[in-house]
PDB file of C-alpha atoms in Angstrom:
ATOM      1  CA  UNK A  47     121.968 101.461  88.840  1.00 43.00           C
ATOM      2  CA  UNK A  48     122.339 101.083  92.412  1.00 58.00           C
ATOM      3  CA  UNK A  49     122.906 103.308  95.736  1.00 80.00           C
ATOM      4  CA  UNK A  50     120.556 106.011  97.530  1.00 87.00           C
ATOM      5  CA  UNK A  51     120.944 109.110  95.612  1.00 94.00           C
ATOM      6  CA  UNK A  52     121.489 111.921  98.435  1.00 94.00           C
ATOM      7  CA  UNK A  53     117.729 113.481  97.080  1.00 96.00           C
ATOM      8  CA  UNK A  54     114.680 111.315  96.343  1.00 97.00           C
ATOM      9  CA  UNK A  55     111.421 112.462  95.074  1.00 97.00           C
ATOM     10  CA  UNK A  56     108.500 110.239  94.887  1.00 98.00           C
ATOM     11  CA  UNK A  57     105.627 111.420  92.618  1.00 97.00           C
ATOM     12  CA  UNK A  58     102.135 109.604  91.176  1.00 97.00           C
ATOM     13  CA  UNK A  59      99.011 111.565  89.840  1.00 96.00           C
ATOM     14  CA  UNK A  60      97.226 112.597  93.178  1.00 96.00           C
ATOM     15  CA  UNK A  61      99.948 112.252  95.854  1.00 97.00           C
ATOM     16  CA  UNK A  62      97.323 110.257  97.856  1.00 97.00           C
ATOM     17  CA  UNK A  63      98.272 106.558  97.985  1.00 97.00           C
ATOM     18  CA  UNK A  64     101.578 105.525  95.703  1.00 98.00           C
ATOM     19  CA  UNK A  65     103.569 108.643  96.377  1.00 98.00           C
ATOM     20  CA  UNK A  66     102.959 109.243 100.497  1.00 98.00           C
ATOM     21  CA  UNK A  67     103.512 105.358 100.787  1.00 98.00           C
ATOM     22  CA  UNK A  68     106.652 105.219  98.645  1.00 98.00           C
ATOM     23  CA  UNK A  69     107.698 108.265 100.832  1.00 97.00           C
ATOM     24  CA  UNK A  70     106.996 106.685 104.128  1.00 97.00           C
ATOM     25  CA  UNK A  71     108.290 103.661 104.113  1.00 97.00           C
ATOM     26  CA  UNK A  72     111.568 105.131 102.357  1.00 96.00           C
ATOM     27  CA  UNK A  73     111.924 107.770 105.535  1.00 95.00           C
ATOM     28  CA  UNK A  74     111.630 104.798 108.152  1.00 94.00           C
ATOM     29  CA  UNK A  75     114.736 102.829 105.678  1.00 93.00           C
ATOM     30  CA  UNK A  76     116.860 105.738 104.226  1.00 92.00           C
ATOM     31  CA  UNK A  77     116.037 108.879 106.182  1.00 86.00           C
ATOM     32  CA  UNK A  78     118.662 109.305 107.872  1.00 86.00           C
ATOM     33  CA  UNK A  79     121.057 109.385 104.606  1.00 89.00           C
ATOM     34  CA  UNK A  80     118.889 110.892 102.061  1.00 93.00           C
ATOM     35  CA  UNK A  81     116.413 113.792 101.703  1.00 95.00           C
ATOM     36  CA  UNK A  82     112.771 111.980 100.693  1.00 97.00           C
ATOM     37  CA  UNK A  83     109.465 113.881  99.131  1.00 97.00           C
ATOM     38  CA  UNK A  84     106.869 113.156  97.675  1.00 97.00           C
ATOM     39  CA  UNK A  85     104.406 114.687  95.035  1.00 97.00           C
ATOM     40  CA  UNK A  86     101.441 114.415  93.165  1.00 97.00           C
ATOM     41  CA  UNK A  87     100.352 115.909  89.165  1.00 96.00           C
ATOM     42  CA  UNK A  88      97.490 117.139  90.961  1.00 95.00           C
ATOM     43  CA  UNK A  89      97.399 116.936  94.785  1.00 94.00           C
ATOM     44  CA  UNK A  90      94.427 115.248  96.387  1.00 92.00           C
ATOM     45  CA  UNK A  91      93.443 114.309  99.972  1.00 94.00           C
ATOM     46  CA  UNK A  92      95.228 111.232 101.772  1.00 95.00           C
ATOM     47  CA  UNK A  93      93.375 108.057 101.103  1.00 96.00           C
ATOM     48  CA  UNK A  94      92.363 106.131 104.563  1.00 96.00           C
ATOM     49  CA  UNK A  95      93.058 102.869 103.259  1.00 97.00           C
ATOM     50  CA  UNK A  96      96.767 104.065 102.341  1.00 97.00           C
ATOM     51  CA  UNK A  97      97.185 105.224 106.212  1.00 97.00           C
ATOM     52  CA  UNK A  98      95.455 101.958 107.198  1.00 97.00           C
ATOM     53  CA  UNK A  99      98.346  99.639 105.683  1.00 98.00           C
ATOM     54  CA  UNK A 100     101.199 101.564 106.610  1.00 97.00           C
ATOM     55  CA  UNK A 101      99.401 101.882 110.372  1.00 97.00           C
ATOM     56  CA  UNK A 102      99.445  97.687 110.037  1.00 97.00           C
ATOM     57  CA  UNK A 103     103.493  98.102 109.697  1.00 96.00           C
ATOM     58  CA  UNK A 104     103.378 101.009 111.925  1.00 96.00           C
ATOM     59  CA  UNK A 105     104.112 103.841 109.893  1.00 96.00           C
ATOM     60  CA  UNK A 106     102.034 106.982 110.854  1.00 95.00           C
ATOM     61  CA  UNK A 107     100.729 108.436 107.417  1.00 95.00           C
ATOM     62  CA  UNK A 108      97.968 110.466 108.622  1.00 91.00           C
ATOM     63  CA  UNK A 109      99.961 113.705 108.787  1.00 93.00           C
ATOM     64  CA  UNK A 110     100.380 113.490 104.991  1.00 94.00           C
ATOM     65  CA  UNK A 111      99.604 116.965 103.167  1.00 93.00           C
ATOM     66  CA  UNK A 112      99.755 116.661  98.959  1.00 94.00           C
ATOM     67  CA  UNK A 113     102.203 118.887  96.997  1.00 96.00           C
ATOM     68  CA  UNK A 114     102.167 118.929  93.509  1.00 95.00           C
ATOM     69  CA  UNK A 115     105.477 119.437  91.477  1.00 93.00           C
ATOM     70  CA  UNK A 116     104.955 123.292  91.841  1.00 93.00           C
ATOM     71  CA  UNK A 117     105.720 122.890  95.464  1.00 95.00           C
ATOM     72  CA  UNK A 118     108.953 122.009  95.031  1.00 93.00           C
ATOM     73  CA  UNK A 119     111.964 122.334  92.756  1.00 89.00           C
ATOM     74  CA  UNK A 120     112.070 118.554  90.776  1.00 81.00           C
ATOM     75  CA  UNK A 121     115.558 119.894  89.355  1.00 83.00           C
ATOM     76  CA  UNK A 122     117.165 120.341  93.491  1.00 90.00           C
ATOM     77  CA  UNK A 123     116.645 116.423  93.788  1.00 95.00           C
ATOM     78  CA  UNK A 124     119.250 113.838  92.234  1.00 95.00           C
ATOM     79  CA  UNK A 125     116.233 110.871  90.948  1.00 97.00           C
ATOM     80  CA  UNK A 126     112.843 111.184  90.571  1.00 97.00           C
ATOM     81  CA  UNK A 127     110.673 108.273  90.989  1.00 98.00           C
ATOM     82  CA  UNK A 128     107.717 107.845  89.272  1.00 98.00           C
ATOM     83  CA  UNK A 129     105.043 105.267  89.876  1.00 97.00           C
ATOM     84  CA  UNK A 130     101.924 106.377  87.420  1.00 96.00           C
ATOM     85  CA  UNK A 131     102.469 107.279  83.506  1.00 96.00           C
ATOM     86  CA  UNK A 132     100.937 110.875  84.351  1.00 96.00           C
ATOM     87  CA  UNK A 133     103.536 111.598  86.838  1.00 97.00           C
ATOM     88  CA  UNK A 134     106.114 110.207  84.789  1.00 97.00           C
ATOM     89  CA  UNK A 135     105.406 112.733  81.979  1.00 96.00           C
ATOM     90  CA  UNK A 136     105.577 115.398  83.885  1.00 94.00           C
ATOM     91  CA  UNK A 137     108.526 114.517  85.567  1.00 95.00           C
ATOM     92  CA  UNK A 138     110.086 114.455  82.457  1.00 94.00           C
ATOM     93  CA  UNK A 139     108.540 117.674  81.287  1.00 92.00           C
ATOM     94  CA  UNK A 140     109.931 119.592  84.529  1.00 89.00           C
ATOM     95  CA  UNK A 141     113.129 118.410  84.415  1.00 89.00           C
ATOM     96  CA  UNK A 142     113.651 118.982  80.666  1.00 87.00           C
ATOM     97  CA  UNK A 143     116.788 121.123  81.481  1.00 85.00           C
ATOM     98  CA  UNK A 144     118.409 119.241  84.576  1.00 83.00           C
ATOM     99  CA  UNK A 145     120.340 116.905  85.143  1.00 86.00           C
ATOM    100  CA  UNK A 146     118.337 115.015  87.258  1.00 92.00           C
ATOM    101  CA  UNK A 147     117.652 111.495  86.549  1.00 94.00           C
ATOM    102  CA  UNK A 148     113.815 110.060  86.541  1.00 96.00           C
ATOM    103  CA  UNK A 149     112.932 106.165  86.877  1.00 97.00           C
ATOM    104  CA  UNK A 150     109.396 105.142  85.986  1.00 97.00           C
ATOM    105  CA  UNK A 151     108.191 101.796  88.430  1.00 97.00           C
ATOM    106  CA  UNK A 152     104.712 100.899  87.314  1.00 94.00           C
ATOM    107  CA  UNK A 153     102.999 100.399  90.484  1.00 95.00           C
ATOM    108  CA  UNK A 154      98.842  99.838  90.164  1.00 94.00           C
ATOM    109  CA  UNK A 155      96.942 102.068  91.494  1.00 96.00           C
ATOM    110  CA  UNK A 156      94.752 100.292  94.455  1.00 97.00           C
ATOM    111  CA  UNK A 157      91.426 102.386  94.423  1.00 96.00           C
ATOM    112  CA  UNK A 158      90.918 101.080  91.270  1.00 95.00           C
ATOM    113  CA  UNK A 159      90.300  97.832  92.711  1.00 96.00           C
ATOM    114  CA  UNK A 160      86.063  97.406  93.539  1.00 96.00           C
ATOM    115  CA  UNK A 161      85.026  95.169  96.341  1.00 96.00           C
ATOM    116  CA  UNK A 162      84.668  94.837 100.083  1.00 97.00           C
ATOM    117  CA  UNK A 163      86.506  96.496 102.904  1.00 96.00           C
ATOM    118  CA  UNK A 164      88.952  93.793 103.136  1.00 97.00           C
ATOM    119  CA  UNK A 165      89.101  93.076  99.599  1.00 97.00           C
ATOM    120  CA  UNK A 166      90.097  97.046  99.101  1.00 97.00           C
ATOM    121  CA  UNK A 167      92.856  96.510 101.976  1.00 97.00           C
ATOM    122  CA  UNK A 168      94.091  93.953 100.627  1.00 97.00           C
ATOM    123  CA  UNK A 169      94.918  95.745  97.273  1.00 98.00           C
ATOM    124  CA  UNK A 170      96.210  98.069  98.967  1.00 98.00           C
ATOM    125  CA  UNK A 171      98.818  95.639 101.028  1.00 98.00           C
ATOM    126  CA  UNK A 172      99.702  94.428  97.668  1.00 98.00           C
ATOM    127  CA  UNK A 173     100.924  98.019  96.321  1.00 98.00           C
ATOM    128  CA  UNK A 174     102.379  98.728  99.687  1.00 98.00           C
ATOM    129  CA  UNK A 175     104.187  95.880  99.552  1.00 97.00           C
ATOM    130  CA  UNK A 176     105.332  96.210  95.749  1.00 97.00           C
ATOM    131  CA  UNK A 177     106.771  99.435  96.520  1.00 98.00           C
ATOM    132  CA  UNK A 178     108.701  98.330  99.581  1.00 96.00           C
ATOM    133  CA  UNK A 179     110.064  95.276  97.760  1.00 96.00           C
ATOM    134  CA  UNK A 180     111.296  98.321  94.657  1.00 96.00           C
ATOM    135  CA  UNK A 181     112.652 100.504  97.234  1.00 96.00           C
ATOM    136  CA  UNK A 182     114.875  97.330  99.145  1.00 94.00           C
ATOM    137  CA  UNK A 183     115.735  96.566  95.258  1.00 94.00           C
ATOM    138  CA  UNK A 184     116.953  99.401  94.101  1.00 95.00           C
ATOM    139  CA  UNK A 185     118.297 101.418  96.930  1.00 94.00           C
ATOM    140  CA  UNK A 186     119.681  98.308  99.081  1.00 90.00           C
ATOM    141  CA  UNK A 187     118.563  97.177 102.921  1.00 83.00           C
ATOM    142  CA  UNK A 188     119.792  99.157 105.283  1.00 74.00           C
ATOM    143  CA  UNK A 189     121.726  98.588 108.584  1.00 67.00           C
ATOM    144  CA  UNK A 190     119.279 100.243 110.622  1.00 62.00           C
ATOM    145  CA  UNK A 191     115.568 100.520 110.741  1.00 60.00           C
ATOM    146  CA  UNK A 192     113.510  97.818 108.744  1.00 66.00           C
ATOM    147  CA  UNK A 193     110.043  97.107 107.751  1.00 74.00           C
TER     148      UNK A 193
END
């Protein structure tokens, strides 16, 4: 399965890290042909170190508000993307009776990873990273703005 469906909507468990970055960097490739959001099981605050890698590739994060699925209608978008197993459930669970589809990528969660400043960043470059290299994979690279 290839192509940018025309609705994407990225969710993990706190919509802090996996979910905002998935979101951003998919708005600076596809937002101009595709509606992007981005959710969380249960919403938490934006985590600095996610803003801090996508400031390094100049994306500006720090606006980021989290929404959990009850913000939004999961069944109005055409894929859901999930990238933690609790987000994935309940992905499934809300869209039980649509006919939207939902694709689990396992992407590790960063703050899991202990350690200095830079060895905390630099988790967090991998996952940023891991879900830019999914997104080129699976929706294509498009003709105008990169990362």
């Amino acid at each position: 399965m290839s192509g940018l469906p025309a609705s994407v909507l990225f969710a993990c468990s706190h919509n802090a890290i996996r979910s905002p970055m998935a979101e951003a960097m998919a708005k600076r490739l596809y937002g101009h042909t595709a509606y992007l959001d981005s959710v969380g099981v249960q919403p938490g605050e934006l985590d600095s170190f996610a803003a801090a890698v996508l400031d390094e590739i100049g994306i500006d994060l720090h606006h980021h508000h989290g929404k959990s699925f009850d913000d939004v209608d999961p069944s109005s978008f055409d894929l859901i993307v999930t990238l933690s197993p609790e987000a994935h459930h309940s992905a499934l669970e809300f869209t039980r009776s649509a006919s939207t589809d939902v694709e689990y990528w396992p992407i590790p969660d960063p703050s899991a990873v202990e350690g200095s400043r830079e060895t905390r960043l630099d988790s967090y470059r991998r996952t940023r990273d891991l879900i830019l290299a999914r997104l080129k994979a699976r929706f294509g690279v498009p003709s105008g703005p990169s990362i």
